[in-house]
PDB file of C-alpha atoms and ligand atoms in Angstrom:
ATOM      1  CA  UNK A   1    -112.134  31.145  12.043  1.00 41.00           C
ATOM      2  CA  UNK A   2    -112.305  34.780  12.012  1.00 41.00           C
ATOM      3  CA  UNK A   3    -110.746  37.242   9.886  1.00 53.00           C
ATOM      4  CA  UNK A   4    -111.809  40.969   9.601  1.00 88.00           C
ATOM      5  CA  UNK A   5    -114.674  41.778   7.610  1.00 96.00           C
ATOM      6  CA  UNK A   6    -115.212  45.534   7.578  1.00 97.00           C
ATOM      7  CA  UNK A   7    -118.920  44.940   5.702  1.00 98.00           C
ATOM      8  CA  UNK A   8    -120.536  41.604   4.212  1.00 98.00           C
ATOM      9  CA  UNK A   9    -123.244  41.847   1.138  1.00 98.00           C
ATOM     10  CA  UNK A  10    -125.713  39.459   1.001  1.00 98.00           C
ATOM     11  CA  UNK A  11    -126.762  40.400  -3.295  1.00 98.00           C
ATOM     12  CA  UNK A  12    -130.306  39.060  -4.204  1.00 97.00           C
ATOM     13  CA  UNK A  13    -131.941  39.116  -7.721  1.00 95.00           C
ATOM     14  CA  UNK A  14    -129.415  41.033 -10.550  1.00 93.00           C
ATOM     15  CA  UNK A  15    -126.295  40.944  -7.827  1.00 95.00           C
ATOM     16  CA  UNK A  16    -124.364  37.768  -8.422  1.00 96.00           C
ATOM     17  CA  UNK A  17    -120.927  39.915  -8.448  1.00 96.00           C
ATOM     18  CA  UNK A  18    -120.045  42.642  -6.608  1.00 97.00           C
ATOM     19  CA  UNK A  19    -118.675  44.751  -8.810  1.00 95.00           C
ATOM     20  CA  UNK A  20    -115.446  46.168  -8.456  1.00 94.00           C
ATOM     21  CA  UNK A  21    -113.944  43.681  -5.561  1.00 97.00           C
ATOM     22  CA  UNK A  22    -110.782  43.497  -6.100  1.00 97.00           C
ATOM     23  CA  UNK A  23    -107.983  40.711  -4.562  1.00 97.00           C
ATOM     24  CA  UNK A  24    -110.540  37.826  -4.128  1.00 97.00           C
ATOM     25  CA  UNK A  25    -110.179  34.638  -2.199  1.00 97.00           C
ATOM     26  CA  UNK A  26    -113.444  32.228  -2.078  1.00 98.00           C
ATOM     27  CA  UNK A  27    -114.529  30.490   0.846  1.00 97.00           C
ATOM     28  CA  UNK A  28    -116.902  27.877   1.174  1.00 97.00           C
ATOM     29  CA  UNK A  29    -117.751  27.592   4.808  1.00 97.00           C
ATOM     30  CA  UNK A  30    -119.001  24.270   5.999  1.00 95.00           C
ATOM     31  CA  UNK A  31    -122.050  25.244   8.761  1.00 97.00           C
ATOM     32  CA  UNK A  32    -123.892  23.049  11.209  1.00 95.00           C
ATOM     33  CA  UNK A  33    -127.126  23.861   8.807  1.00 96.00           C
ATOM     34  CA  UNK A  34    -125.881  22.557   5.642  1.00 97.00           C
ATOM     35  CA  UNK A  35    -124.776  24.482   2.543  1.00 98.00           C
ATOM     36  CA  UNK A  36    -124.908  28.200   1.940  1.00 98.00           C
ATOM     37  CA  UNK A  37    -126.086  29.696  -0.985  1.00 98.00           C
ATOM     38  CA  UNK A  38    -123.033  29.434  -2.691  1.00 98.00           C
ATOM     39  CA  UNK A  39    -119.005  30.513  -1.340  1.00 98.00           C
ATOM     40  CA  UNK A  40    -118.264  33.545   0.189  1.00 98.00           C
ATOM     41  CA  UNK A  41    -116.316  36.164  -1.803  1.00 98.00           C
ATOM     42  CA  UNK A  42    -113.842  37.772   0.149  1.00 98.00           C
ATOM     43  CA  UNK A  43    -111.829  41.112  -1.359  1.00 98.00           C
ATOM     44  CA  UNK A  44    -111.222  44.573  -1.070  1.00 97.00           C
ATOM     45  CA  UNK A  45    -113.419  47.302  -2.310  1.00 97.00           C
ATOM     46  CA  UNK A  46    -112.885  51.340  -1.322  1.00 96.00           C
ATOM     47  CA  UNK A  47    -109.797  50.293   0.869  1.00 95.00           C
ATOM     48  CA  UNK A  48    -111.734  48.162   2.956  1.00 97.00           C
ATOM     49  CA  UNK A  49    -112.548  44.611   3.320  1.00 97.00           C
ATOM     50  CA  UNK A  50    -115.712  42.923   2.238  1.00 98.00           C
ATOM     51  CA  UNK A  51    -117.829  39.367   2.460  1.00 98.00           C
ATOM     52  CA  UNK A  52    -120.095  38.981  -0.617  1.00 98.00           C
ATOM     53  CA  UNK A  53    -122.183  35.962  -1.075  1.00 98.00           C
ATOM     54  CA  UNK A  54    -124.869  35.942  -3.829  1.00 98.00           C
ATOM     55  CA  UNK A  55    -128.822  34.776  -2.054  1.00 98.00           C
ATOM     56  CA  UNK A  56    -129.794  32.819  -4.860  1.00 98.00           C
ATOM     57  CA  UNK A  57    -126.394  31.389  -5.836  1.00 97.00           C
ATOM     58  CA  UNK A  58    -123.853  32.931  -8.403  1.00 95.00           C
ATOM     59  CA  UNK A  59    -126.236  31.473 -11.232  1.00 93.00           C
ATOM     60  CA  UNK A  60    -129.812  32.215  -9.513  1.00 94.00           C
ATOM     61  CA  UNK A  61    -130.897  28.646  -9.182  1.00 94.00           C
ATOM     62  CA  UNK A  62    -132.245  29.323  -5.386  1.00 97.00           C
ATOM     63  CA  UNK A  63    -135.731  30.278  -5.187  1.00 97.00           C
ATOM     64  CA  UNK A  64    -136.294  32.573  -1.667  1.00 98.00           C
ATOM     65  CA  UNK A  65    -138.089  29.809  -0.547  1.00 97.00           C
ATOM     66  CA  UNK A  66    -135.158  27.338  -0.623  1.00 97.00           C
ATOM     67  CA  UNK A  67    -132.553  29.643   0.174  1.00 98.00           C
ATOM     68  CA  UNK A  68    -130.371  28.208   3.169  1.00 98.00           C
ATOM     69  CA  UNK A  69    -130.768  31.187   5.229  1.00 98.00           C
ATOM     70  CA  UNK A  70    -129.278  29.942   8.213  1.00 98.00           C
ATOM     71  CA  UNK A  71    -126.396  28.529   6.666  1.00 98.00           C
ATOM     72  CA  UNK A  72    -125.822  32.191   5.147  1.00 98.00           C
ATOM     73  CA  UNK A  73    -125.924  34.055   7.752  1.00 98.00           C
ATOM     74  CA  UNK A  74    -123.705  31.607  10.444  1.00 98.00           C
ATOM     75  CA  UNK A  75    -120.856  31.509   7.039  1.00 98.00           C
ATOM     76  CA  UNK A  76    -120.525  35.125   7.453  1.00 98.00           C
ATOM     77  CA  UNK A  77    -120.766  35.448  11.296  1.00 98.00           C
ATOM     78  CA  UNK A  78    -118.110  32.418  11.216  1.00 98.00           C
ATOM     79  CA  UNK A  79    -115.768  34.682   8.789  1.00 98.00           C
ATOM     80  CA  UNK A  80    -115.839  37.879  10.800  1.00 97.00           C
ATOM     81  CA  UNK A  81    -118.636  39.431   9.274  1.00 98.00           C
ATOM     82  CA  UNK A  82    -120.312  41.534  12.267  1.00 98.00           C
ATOM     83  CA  UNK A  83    -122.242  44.419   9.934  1.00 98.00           C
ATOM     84  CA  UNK A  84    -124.563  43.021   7.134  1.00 98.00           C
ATOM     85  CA  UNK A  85    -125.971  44.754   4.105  1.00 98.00           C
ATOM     86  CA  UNK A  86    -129.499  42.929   2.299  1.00 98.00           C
ATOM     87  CA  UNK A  87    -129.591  43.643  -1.070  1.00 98.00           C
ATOM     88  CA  UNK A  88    -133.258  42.523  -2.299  1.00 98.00           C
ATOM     89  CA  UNK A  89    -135.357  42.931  -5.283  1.00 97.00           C
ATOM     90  CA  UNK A  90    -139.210  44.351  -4.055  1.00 98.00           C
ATOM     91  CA  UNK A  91    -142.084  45.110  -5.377  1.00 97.00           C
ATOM     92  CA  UNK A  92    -143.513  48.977  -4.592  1.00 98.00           C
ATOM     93  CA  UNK A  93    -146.699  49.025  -3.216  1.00 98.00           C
ATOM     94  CA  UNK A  94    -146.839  52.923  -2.019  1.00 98.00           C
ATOM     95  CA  UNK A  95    -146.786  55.208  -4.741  1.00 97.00           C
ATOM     96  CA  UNK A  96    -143.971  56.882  -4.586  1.00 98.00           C
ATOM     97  CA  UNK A  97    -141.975  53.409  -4.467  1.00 98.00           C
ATOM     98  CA  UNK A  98    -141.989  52.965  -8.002  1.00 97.00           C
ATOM     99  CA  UNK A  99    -139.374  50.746 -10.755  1.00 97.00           C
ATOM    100  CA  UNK A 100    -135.552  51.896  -9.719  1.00 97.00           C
ATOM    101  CA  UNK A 101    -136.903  53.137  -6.998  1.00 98.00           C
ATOM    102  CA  UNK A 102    -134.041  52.726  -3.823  1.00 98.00           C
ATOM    103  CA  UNK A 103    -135.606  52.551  -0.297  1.00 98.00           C
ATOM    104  CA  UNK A 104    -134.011  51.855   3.210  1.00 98.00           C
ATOM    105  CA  UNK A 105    -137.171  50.029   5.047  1.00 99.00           C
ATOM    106  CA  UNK A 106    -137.786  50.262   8.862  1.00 98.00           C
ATOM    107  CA  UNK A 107    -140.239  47.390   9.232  1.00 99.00           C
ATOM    108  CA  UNK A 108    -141.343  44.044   8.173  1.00 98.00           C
ATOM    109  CA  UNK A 109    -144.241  42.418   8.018  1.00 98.00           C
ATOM    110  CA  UNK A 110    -143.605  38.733   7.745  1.00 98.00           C
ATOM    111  CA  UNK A 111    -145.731  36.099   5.381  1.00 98.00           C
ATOM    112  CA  UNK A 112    -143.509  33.504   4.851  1.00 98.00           C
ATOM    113  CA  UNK A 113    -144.343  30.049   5.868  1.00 98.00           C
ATOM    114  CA  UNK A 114    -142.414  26.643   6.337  1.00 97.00           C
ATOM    115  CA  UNK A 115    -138.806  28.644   6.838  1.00 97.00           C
ATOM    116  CA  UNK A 116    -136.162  27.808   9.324  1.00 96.00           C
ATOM    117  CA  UNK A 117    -136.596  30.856  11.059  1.00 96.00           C
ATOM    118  CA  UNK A 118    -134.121  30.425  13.653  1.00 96.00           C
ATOM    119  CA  UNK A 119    -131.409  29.076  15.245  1.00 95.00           C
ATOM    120  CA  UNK A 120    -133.344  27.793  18.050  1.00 92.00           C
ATOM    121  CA  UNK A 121    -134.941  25.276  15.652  1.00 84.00           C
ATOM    122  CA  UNK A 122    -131.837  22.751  16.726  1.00 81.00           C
ATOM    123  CA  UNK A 123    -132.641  19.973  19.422  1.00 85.00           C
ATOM    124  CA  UNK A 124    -130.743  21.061  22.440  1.00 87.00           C
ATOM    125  CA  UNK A 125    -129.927  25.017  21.887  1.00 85.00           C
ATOM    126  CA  UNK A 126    -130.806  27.552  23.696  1.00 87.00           C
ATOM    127  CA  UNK A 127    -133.909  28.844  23.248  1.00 90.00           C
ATOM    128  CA  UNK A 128    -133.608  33.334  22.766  1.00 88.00           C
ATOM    129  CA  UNK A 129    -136.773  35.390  22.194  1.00 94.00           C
ATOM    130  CA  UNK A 130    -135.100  38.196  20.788  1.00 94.00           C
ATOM    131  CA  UNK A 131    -136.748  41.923  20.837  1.00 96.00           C
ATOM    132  CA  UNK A 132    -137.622  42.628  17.305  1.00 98.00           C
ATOM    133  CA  UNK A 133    -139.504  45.719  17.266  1.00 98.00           C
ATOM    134  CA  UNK A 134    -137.131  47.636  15.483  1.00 98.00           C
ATOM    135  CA  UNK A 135    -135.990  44.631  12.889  1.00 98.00           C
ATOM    136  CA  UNK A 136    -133.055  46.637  11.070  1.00 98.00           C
ATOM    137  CA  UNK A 137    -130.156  47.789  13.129  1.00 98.00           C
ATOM    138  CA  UNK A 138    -131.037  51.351  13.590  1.00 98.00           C
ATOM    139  CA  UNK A 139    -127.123  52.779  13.231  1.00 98.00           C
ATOM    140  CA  UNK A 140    -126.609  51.079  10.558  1.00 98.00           C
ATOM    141  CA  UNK A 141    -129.998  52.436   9.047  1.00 98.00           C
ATOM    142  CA  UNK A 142    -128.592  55.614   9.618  1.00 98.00           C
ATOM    143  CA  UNK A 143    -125.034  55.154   8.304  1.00 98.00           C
ATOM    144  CA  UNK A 144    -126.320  53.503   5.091  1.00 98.00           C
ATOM    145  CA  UNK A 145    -128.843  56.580   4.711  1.00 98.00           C
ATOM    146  CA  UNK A 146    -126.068  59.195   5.343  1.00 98.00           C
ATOM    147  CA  UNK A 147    -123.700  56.744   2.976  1.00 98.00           C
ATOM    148  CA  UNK A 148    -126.472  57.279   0.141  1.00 98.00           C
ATOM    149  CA  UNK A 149    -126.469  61.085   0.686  1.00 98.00           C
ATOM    150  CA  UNK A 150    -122.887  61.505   0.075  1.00 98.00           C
ATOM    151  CA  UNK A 151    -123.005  59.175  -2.638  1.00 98.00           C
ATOM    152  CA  UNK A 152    -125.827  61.376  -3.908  1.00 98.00           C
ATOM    153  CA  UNK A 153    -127.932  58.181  -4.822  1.00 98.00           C
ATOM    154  CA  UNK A 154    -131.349  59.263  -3.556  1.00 98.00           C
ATOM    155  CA  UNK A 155    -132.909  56.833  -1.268  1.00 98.00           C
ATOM    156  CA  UNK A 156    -136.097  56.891   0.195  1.00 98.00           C
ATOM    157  CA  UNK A 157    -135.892  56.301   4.487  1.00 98.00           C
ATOM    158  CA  UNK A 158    -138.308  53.964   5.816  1.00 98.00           C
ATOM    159  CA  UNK A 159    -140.549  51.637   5.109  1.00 98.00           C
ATOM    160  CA  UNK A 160    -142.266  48.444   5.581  1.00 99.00           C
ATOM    161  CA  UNK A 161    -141.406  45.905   3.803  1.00 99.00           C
ATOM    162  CA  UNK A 162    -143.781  42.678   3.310  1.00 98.00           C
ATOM    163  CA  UNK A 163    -141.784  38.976   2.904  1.00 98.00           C
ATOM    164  CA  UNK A 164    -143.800  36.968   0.704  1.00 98.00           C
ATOM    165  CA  UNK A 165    -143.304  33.378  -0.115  1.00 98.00           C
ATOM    166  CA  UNK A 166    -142.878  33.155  -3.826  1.00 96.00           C
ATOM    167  CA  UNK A 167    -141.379  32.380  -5.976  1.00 97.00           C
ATOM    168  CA  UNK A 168    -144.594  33.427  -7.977  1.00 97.00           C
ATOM    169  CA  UNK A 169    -145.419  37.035  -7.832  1.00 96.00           C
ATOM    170  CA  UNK A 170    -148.812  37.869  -5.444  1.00 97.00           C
ATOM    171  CA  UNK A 171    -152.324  38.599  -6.532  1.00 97.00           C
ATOM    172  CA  UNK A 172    -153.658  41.494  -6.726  1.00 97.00           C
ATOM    173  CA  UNK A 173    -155.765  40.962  -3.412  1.00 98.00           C
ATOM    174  CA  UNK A 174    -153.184  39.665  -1.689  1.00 98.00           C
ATOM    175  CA  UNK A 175    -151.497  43.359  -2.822  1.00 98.00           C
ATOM    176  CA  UNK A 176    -154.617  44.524  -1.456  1.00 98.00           C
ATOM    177  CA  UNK A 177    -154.275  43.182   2.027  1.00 98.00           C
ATOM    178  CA  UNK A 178    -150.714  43.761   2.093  1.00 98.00           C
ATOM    179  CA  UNK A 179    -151.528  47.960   1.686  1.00 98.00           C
ATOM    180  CA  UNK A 180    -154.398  47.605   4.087  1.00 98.00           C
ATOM    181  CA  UNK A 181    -151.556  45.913   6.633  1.00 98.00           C
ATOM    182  CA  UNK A 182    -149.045  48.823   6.116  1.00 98.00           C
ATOM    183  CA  UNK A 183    -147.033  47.010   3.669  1.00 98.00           C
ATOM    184  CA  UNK A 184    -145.106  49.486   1.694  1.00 98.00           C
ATOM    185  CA  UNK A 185    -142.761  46.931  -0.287  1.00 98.00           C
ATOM    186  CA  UNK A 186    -143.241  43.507  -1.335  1.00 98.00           C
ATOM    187  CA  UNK A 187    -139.968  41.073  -1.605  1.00 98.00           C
ATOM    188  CA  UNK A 188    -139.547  37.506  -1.071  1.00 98.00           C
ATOM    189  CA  UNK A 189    -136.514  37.001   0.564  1.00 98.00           C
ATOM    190  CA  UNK A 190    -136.171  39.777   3.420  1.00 98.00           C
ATOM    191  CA  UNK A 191    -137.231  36.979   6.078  1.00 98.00           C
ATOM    192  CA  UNK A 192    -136.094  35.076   8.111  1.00 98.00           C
ATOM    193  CA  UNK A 193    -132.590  36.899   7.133  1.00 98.00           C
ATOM    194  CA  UNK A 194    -133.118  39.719   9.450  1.00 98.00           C
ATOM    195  CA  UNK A 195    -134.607  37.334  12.284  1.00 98.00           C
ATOM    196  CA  UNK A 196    -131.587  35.727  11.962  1.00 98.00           C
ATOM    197  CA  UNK A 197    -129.020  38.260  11.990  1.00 98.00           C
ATOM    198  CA  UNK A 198    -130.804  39.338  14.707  1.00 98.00           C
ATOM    199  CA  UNK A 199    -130.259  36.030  16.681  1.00 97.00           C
ATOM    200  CA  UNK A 200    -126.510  35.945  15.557  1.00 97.00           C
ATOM    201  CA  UNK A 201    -126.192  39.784  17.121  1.00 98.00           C
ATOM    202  CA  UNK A 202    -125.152  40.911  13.617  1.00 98.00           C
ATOM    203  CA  UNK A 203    -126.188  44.493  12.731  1.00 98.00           C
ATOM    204  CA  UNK A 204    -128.568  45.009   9.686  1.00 98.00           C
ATOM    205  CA  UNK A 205    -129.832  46.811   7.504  1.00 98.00           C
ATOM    206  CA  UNK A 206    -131.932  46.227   3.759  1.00 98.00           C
ATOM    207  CA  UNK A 207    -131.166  48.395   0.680  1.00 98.00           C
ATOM    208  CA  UNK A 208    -134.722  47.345  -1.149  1.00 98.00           C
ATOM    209  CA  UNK A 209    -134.382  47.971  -4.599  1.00 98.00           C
ATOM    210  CA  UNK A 210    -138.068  48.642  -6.421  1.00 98.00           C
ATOM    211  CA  UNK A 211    -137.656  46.654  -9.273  1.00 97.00           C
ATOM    212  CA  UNK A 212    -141.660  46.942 -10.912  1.00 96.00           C
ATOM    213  CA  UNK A 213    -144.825  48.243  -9.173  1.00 97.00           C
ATOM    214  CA  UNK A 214    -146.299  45.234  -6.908  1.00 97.00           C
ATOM    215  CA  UNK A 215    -149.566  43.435  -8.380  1.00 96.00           C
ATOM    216  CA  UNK A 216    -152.338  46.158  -8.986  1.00 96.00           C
ATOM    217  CA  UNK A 217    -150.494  49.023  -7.683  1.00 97.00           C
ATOM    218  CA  UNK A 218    -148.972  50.456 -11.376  1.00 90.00           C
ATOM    219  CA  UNK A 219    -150.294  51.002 -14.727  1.00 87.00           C
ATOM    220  CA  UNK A 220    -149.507  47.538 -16.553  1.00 82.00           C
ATOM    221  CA  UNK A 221    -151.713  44.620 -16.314  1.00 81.00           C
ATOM    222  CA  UNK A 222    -149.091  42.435 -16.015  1.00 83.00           C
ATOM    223  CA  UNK A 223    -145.321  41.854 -14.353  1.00 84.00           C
ATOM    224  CA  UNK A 224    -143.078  41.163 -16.676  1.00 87.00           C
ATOM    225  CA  UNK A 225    -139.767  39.613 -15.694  1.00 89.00           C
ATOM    226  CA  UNK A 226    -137.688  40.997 -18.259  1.00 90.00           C
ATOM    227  CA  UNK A 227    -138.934  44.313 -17.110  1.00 88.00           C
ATOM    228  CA  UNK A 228    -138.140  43.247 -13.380  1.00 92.00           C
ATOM    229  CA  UNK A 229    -134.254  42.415 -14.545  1.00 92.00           C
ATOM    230  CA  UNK A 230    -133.763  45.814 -16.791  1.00 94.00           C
ATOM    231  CA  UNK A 231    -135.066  48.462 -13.666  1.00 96.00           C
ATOM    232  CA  UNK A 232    -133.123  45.986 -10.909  1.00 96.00           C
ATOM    233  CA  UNK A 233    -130.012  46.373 -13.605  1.00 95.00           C
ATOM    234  CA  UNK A 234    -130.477  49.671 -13.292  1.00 95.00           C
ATOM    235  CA  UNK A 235    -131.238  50.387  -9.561  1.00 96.00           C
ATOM    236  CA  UNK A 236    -127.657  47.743  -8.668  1.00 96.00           C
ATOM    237  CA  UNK A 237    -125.141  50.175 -10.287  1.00 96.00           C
ATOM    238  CA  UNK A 238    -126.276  52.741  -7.211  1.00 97.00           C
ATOM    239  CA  UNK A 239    -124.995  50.096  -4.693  1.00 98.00           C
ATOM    240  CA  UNK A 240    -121.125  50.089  -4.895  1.00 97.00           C
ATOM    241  CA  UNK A 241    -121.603  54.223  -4.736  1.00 98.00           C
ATOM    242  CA  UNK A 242    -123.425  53.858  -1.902  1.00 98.00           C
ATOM    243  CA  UNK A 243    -121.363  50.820  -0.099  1.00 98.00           C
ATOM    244  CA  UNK A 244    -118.122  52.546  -0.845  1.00 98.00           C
ATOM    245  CA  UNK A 245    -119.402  55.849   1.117  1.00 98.00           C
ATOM    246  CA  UNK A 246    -120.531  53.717   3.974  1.00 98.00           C
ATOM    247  CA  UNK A 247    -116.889  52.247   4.501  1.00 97.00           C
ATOM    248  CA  UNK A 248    -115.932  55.690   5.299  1.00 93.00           C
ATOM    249  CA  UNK A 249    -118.385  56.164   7.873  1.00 82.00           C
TER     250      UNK A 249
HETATM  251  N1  HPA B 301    -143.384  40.694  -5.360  1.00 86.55           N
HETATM  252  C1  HPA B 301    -142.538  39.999  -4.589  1.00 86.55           C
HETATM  253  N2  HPA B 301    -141.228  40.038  -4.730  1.00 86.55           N
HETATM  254  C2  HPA B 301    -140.717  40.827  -5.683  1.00 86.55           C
HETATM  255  C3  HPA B 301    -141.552  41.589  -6.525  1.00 86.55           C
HETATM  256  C4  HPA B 301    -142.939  41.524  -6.354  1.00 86.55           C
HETATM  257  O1  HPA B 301    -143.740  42.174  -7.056  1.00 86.55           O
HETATM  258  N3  HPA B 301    -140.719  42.252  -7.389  1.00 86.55           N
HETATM  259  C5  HPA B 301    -139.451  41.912  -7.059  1.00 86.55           C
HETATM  260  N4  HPA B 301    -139.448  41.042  -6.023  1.00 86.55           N
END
């Protein structure tokens, strides 16, 4: 089935609803990988018409590690969706990536382990090594960028963001390593989404929202979650801003 999707939303950690989607319909999409996180939210927001479906489930109760990936992304490439938006919590790891912090990354580092990673996993399909050296859809980088601008939500452009395992947080070493590698972000869900849009030929592109200072990097001795929901509360309500001004483009 296919229906036209101007934009879908894939919300992690503190995005459950997007906010302001008006005229909703729900579909739950049965996929040749099982269950998706959850149904897909179909409405209209600035005029336009957009997929949401929540990572972790509408009631968080998928860790990254468990999260159905595949499933997600083929539910939204079977609805129409052709231009994705990953909304995911991170931890900063460069200094000027601090709490509420909004950054538009350019790279990826992956750490993951034991994740379908891709489509190709299924006896019998055809097996695609797909160029990744530029793992967000470029355009799109640029739209969402220019969207932010106009939106006046300051963003910051580039980065590399580090997928982690989780769900616990990291060490401080494994911080460590992760700066010494080029790591700029930390999040646990950012792979193998973008691998996978990738394979699926669906454009791409991560708004990373900074949501405390990755282990080591800040002042505090410790990550607190509560801390981790108030600055990702506060960093989501720049989203819809941003999302509406990218419909224009
Ligand atoms: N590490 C990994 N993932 C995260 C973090 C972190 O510090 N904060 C939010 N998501």
């Amino acid at each position: 089935m296919t229906s036209l999707i101007d934009l879908a939303v894939i919300g992690g950690s503190g995005l459950y609803q997007f906010p302001g989607l008006q005229n909703t319909t729900r579909q739950s999409v049965d996929t040749p990988y099982g269950p998706a996180s959850g149904d897909v939210v179909i409405g209209d927001f600035a005029g336009r018409r957009i997929a949401f479906l929540a990572r972790h489930g509408e009631s968080h109760t998928l860790p990254p590690h468990r999260v159905n990936y595949r499933a997600n992304l083929w539910a939204l490439h079977h609805l129409g969706a052709r231009k994705v938006i990953g909304v995911n919590a991170v931890g900063g790891i460069r200094d000027d990536m601090g709490p509420r912090v909004i950054v538009v990354p350019d790279q990826i580092i992956d750490y993951t382990h034991g994740r379908f990673t891709s489509f190709c996993d299924v006896e019998g399909a055809e097996v695609k090594h797909i160029d990744f050296s530029e793992p967000y859809t470029a355009s799109l980088r640029v739209d969402l960028l220019a969207a932010a601008k106009r939106a006046g939500v300051a963003v910051i452009d580039g980065g590399c963001y580090g997928a982690t395992q989780g769900p616990r947080l990291e060490t401080r070493a494994e911080i460590a390593r992760m700066k010494r590698d080029g790591c700029d972000l930390v999040g646990m869900t950012g792979m193998p989404e973008a691998t996978l849009a990738r394979e699926l030929e669906l454009d791409y592109a991560c708004l990373a929202l900074v949501a405390n200072f990755a282990a080591g990097c800040g002042d505090e001795a410790e990550i607190s979650i509560e801390e981790i929901f108030a600055h990702l509360a506060a960093a989501t309500g720049s989203v819809p801003p941003i999302l509406a001004e990218l419909l224009k483009s």
